[in-house]
PDB file of C-alpha atoms in Angstrom:
ATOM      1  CA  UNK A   1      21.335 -14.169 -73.665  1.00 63.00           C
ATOM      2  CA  UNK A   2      20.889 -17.240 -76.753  1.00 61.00           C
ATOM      3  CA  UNK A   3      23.933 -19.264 -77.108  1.00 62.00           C
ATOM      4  CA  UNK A   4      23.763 -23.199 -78.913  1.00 70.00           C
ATOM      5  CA  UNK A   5      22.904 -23.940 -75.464  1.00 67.00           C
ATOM      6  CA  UNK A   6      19.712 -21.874 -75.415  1.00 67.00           C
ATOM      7  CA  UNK A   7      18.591 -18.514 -73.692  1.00 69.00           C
ATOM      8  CA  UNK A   8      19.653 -18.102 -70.053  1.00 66.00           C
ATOM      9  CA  UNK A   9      19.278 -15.310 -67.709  1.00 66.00           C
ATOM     10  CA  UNK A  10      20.448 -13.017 -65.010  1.00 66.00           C
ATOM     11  CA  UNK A  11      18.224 -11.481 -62.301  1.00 68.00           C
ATOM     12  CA  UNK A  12      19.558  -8.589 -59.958  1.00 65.00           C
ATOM     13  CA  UNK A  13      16.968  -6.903 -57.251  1.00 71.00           C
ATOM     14  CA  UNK A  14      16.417  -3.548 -56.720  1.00 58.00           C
ATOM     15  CA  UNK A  15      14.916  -1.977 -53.948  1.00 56.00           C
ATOM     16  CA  UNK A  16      12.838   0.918 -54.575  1.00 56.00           C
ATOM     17  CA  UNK A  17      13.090   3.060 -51.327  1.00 57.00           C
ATOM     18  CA  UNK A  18      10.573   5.796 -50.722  1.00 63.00           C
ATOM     19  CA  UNK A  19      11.396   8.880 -49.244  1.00 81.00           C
ATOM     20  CA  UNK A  20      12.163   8.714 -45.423  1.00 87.00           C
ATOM     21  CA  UNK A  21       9.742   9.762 -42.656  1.00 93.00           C
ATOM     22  CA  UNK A  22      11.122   9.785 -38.567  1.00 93.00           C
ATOM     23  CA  UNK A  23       7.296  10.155 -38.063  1.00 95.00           C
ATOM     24  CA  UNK A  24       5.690  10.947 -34.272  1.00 96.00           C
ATOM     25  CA  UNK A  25       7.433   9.720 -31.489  1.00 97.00           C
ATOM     26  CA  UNK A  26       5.669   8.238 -28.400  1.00 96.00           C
ATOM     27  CA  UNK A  27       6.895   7.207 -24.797  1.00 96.00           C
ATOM     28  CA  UNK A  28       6.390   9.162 -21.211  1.00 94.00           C
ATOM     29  CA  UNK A  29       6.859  12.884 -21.339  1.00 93.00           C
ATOM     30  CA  UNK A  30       8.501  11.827 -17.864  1.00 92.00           C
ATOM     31  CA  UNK A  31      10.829   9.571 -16.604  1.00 94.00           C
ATOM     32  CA  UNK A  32      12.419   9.265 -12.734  1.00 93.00           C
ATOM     33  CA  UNK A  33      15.884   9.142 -12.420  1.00 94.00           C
ATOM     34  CA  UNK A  34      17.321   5.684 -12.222  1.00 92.00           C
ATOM     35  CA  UNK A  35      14.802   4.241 -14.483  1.00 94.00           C
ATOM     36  CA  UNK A  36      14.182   3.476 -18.012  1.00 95.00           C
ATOM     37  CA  UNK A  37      11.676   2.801 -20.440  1.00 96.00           C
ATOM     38  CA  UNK A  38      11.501   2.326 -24.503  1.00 97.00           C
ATOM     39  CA  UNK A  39      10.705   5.642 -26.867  1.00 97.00           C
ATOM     40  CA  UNK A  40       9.368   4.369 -30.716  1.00 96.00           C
ATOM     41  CA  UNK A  41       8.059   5.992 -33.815  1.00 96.00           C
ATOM     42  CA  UNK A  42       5.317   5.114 -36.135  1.00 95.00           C
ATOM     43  CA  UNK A  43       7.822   6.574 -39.099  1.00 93.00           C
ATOM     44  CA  UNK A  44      10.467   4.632 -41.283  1.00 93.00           C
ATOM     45  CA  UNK A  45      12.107   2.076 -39.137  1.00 94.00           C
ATOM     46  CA  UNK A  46      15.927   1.894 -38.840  1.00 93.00           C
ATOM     47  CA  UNK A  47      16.805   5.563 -37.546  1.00 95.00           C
ATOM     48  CA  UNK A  48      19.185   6.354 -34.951  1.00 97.00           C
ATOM     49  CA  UNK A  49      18.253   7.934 -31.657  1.00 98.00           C
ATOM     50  CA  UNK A  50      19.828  10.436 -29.587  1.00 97.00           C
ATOM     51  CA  UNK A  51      19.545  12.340 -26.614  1.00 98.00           C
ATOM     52  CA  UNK A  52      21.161  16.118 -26.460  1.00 96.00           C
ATOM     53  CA  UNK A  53      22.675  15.855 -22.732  1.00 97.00           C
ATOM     54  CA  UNK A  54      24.085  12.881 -21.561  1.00 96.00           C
ATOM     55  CA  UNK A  55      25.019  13.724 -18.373  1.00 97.00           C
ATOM     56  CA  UNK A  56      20.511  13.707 -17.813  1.00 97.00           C
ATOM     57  CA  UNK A  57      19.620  10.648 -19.738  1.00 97.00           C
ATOM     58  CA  UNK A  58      21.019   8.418 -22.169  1.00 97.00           C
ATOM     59  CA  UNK A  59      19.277   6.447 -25.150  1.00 97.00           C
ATOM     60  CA  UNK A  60      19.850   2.964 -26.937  1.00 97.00           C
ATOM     61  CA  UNK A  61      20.807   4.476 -30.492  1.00 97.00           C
ATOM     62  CA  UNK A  62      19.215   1.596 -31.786  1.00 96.00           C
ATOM     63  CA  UNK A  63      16.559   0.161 -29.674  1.00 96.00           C
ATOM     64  CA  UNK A  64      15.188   3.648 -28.296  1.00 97.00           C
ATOM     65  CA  UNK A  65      15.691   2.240 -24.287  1.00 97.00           C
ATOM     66  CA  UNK A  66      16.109   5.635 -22.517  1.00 97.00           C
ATOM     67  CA  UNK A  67      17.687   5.747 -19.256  1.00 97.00           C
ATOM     68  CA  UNK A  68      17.217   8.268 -16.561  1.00 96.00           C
ATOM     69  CA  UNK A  69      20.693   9.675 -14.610  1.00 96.00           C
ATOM     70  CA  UNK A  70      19.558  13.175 -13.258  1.00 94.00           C
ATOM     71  CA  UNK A  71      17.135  15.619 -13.034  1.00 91.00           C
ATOM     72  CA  UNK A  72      16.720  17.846 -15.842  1.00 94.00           C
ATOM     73  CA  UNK A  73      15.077  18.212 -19.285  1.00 96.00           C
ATOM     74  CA  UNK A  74      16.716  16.217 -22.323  1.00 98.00           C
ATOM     75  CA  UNK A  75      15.360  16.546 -25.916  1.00 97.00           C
ATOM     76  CA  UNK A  76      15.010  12.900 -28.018  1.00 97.00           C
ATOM     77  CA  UNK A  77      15.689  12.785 -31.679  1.00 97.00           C
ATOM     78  CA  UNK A  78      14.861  10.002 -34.151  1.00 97.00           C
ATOM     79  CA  UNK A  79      16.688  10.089 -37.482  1.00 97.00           C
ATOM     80  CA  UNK A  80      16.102   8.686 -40.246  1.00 96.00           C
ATOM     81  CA  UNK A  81      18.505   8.739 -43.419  1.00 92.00           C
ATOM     82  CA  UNK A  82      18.227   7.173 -46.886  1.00 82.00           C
ATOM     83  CA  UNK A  83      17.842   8.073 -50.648  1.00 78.00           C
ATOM     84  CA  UNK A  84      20.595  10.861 -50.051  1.00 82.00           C
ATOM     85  CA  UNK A  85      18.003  12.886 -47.703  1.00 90.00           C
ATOM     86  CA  UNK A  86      17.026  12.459 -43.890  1.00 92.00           C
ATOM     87  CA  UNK A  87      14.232  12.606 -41.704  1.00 95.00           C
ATOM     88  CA  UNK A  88      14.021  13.667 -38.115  1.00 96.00           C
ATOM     89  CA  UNK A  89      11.480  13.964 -35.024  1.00 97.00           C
ATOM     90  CA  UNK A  90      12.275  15.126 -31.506  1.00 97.00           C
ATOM     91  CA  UNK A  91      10.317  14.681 -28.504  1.00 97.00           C
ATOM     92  CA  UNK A  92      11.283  16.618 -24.600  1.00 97.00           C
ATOM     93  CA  UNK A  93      11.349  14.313 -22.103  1.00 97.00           C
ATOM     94  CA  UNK A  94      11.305  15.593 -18.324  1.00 94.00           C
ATOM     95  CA  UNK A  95      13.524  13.336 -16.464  1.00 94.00           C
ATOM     96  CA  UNK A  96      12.033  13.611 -12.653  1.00 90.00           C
ATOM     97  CA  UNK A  97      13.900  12.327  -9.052  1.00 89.00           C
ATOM     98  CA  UNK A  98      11.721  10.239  -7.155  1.00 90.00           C
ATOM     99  CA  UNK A  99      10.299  11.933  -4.202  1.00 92.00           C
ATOM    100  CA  UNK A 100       9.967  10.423  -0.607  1.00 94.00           C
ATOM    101  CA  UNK A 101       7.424  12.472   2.064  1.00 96.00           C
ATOM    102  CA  UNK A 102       9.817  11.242   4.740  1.00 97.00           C
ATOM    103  CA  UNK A 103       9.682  11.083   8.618  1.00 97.00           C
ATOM    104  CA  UNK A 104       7.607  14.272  10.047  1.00 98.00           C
ATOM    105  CA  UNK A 105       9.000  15.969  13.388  1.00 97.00           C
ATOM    106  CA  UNK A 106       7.473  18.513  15.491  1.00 96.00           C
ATOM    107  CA  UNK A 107       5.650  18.345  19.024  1.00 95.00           C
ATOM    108  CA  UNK A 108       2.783  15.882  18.957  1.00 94.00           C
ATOM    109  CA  UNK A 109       1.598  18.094  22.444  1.00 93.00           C
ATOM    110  CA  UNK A 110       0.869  21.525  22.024  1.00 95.00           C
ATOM    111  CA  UNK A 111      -1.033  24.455  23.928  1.00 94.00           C
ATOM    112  CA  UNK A 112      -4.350  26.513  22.037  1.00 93.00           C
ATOM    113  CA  UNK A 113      -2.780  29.769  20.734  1.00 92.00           C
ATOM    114  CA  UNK A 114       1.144  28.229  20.692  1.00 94.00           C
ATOM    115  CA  UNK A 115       2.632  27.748  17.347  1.00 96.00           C
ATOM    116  CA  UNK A 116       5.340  25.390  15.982  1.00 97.00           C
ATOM    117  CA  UNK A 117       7.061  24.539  12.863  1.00 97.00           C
ATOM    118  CA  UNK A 118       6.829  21.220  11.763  1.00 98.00           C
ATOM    119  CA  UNK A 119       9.388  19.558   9.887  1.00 97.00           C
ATOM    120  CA  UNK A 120      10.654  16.893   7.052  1.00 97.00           C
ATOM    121  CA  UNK A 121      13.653  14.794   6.293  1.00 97.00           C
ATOM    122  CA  UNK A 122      12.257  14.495   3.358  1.00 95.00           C
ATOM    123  CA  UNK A 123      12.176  15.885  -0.477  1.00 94.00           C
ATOM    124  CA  UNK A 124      11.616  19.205  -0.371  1.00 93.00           C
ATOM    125  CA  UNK A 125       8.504  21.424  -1.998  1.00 93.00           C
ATOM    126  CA  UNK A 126       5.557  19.505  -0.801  1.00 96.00           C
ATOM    127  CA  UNK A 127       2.972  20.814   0.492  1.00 97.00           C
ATOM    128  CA  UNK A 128       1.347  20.861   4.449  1.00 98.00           C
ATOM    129  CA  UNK A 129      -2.291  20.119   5.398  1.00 98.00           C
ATOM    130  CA  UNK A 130      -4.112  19.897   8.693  1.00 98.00           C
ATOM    131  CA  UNK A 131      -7.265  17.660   8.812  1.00 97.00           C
ATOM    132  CA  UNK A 132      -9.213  19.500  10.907  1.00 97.00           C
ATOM    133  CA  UNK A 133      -8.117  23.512  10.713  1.00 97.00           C
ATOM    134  CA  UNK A 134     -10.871  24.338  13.712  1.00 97.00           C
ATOM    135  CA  UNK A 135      -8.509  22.530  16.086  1.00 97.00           C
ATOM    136  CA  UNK A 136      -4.822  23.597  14.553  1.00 97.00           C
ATOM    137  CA  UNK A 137      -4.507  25.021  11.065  1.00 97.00           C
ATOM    138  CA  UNK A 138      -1.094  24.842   9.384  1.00 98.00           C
ATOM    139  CA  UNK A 139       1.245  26.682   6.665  1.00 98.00           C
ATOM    140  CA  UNK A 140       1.203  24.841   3.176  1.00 97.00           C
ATOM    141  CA  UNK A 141       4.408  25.951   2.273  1.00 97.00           C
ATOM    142  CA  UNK A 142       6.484  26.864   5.792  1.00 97.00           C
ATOM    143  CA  UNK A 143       4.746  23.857   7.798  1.00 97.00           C
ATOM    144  CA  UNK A 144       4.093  26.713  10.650  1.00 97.00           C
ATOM    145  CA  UNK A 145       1.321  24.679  12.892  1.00 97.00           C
ATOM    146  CA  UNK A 146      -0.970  27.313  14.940  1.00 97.00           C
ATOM    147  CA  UNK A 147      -3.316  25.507  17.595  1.00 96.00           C
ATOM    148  CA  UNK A 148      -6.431  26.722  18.016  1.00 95.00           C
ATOM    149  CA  UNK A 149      -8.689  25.336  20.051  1.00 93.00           C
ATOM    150  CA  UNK A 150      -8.120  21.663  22.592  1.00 91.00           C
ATOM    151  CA  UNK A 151      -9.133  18.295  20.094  1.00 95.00           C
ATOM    152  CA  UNK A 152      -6.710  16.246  17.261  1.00 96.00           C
ATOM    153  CA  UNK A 153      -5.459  16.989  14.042  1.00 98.00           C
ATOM    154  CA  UNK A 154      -3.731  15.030  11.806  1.00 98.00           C
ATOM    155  CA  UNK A 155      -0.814  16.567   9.740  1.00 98.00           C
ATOM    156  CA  UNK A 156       0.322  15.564   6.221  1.00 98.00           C
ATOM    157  CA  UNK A 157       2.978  16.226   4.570  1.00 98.00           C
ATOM    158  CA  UNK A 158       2.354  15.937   0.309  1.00 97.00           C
ATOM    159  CA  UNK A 159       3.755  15.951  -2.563  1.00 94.00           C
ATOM    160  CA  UNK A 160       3.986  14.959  -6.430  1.00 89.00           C
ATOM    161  CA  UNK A 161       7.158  13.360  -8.053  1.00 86.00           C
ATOM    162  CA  UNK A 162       7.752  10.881 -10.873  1.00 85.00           C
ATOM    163  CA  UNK A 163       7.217   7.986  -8.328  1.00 87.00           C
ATOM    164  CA  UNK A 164       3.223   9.598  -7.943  1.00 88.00           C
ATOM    165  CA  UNK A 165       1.763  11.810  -4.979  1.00 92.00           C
ATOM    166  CA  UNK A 166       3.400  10.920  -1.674  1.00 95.00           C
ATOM    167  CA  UNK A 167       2.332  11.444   1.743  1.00 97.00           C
ATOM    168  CA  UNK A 168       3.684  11.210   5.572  1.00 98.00           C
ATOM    169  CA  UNK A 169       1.382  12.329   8.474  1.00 98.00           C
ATOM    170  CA  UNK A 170       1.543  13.011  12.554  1.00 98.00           C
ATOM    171  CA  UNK A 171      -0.972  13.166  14.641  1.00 98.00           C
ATOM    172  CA  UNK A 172      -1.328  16.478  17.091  1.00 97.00           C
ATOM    173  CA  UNK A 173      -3.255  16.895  20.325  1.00 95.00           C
ATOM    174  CA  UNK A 174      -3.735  20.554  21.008  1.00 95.00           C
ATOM    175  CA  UNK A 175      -4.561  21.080  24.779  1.00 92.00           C
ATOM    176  CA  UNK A 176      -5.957  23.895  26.994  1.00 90.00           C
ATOM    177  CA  UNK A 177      -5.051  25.506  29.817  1.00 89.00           C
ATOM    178  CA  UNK A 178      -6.490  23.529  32.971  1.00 91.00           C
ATOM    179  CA  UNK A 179      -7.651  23.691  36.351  1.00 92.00           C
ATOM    180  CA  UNK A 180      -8.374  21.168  39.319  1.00 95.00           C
ATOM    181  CA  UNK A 181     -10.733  23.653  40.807  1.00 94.00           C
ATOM    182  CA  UNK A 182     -12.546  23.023  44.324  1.00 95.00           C
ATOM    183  CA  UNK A 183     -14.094  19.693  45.406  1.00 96.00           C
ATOM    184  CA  UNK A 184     -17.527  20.020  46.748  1.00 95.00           C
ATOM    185  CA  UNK A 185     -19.069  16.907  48.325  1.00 95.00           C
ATOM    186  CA  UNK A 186     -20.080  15.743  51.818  1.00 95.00           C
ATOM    187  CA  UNK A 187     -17.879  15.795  54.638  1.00 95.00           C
ATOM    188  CA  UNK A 188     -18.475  13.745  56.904  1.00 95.00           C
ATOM    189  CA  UNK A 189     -19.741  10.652  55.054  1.00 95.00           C
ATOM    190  CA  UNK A 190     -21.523   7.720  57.061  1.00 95.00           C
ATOM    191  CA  UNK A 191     -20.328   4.165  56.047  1.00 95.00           C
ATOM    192  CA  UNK A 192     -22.540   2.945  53.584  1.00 93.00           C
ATOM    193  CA  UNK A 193     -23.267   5.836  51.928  1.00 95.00           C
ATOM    194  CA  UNK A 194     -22.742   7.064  48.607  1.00 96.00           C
ATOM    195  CA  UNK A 195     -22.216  10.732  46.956  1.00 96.00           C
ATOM    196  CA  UNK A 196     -21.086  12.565  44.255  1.00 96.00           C
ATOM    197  CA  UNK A 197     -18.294  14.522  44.446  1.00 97.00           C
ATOM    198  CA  UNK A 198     -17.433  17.305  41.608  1.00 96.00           C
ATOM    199  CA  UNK A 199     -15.185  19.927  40.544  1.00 96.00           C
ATOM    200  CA  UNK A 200     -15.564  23.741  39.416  1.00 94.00           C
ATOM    201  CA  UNK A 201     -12.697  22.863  37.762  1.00 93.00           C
ATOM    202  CA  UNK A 202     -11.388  21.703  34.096  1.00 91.00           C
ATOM    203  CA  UNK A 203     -14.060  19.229  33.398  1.00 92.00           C
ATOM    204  CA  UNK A 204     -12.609  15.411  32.251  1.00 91.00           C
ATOM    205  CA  UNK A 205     -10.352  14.758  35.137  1.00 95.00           C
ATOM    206  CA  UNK A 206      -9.223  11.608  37.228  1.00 97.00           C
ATOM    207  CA  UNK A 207     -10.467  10.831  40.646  1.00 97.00           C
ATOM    208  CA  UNK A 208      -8.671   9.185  43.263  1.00 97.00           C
ATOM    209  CA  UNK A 209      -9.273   7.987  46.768  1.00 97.00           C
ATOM    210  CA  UNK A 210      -5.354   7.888  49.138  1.00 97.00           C
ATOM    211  CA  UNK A 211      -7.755   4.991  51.370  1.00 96.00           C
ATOM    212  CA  UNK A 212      -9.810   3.193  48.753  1.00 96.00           C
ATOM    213  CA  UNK A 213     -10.835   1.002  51.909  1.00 96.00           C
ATOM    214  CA  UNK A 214     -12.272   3.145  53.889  1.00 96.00           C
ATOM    215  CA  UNK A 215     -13.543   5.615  51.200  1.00 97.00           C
ATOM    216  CA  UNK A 216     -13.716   4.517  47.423  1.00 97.00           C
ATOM    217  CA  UNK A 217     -14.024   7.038  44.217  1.00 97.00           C
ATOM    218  CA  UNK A 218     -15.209   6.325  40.600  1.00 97.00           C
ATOM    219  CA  UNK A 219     -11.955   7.821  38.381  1.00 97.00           C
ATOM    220  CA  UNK A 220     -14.539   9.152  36.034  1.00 96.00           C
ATOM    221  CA  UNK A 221     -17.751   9.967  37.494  1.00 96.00           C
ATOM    222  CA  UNK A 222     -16.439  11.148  41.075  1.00 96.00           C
ATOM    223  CA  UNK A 223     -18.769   9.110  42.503  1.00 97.00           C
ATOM    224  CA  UNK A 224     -17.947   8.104  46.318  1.00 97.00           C
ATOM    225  CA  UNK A 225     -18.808   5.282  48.066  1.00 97.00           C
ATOM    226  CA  UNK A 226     -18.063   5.309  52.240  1.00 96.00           C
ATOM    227  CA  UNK A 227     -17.217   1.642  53.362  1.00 95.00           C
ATOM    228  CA  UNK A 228     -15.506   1.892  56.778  1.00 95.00           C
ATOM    229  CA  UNK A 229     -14.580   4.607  59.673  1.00 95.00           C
ATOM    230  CA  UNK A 230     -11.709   6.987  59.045  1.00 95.00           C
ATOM    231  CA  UNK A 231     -10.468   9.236  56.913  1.00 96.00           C
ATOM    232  CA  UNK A 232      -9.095   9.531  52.743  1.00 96.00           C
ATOM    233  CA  UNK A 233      -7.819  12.225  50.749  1.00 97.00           C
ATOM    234  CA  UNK A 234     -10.103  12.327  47.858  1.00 97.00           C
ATOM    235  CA  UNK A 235      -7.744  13.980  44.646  1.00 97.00           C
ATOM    236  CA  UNK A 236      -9.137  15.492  41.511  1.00 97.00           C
ATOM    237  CA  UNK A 237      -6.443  15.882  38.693  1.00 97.00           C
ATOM    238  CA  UNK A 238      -6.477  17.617  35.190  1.00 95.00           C
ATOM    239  CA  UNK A 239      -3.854  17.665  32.567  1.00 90.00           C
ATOM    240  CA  UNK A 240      -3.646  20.496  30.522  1.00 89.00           C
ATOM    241  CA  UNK A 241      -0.951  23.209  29.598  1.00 89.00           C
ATOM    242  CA  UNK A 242       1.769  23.423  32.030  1.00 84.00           C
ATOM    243  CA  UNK A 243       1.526  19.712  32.996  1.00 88.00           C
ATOM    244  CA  UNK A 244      -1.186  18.007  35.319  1.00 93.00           C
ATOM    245  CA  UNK A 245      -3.345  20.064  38.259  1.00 94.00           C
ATOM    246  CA  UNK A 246      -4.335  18.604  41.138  1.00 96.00           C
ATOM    247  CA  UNK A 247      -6.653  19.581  44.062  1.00 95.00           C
ATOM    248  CA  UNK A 248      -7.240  17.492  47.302  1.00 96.00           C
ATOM    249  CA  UNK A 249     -10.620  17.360  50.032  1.00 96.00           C
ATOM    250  CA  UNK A 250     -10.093  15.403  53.004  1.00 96.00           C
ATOM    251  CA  UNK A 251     -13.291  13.325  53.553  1.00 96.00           C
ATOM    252  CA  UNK A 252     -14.159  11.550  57.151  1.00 96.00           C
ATOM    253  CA  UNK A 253     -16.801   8.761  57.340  1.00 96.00           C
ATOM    254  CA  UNK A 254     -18.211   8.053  59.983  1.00 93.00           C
ATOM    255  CA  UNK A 255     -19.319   5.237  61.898  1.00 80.00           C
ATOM    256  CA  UNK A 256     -23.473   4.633  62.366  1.00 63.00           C
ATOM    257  CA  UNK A 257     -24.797   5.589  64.829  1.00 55.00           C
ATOM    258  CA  UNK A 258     -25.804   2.443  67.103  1.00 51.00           C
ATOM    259  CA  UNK A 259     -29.916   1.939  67.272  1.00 54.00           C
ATOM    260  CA  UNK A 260     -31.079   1.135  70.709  1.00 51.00           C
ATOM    261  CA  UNK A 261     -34.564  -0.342  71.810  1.00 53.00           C
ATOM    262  CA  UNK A 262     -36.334   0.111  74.782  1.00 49.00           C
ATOM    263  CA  UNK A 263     -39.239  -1.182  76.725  1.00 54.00           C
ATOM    264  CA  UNK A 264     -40.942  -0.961  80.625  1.00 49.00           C
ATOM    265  CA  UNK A 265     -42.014   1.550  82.903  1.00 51.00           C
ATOM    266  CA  UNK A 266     -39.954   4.585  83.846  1.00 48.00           C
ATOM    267  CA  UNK A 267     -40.828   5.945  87.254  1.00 51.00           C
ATOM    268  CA  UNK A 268     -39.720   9.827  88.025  1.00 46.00           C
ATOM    269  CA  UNK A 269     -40.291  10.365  91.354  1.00 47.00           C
TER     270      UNK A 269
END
């Protein structure tokens, strides 16, 4: 505008705003329950965001910070309005409950050819494994263990959850049936003297001696070794199903016989 003071002028901004876009959205397709994390968009910024159930997950209209309540399945939305017209962009977000394996129960003793079912207190729908199906094999859904054959297993209990794959294990010895068997071995024994004793028994049994003093046994080997005159009770045990077997041999030793030397003239008349 000219006046007698000269031209002056007025300047007023306008913003020339292009047509909004809500764009892709990006963030975890899951989320555990009782955690959060933040959803964006690479499209106009300034929208809104919502979450279609509530009761599942709830959102930061403004920030995008979602926040897991319960499991379930909740649908995002970005909008974005302007220029009389709006733009929006969903995105389905799984929201997960953290899983935990738990403590695993069941017999850590079993007999080859009895079966058990082993349990969790746990989340629900893992899945069972047996490291070593030769000795016991087991379920993967029921957790039924079937033994097999005497040895160790290991059990575990896995599964997947928001939180990653989780695992709890126990450890199984399978045993067979068992038998002491008879003791074969010298009898009597002089002092001094070593032998072997054995069993037609279950093989990987304890030996004991009632009178290590007078007659002493190896607990592994059954390997005997006389050291004074008298008597022991020599025992040969064997666990196995049904609890432990025992059989018994009652050993004497003996004392040497005493050497005598002689020398002259005998006359038989």
């Amino acid at each position: 505008i000219s006046g007698c003071n000269g031209t002056r002028t007025s300047v007023f901004p306008i913003s020339i705003i292009g047509t909004p876009a809500a764009g892709i959205l990006s963030g975890p397709s899951q989320l555990c329950v009782g955690s959060n994390d933040v959803y964006g968009s690479n499209g106009t910024p300034g929208g809104t965001w919502t979450v279609d159930d509530t009761t599942k997950a709830t959102i930061h209209p403004s920030t995008g910070r979602l926040q897991g309540l319960a499991a379930g399945t909740v649908a995002l939305t970005y909008t974005v309005n302007a220029c009389g017209t709006s733009s929006t962009s969903s995105l389905s977000v799984s929201i997960s409950p953290v899983v935990l394996p738990g403590t695993l129960s069941g017999p850590s003793l079993i007999c080859a050819g009895d079966n058990a079912f082993i349990l969790t207190n746990g989340s629900a729908g893992g899945t069972w494994s047996s490291s070593d199906t030769s000795v016991a094999s087991i379920h993967p859904q029921t957790g039924r263990l079937v033994a097999q054959q005497a040895g160790f297993v290991t059990l575990t209990y896995s599964l997947n959850g928001c939180n990653g794959t989780q695992r709890a294990t126990l450890n199984v010895r399978v045993i067979s049936f068992a038998s002491a068997g008879n003791i074969s071995g010298p009898n009597p024994m002089c002092i001094g003297s070593t032998a072997n004793l054995t069993s037609d028994g279950t093989p990987g049994g304890t030996w004991s001696s009632s009178n290590p003093t007078i007659l002493d046994v190896n607990p592994q080997t059954g390997e005997a070794h006389s050291l004074a005159a008298g008597a022991a009770v020599i025992t040969y045990s064997v666990f196995g199903c049904g609890g432990t077997f025992t059989n018994i041999k009652n050993i004497v030793v003996s004392g040497q016989i005493p050497q005598f030397s002689y020398s002259g003239t005998t006359n038989y008349n």
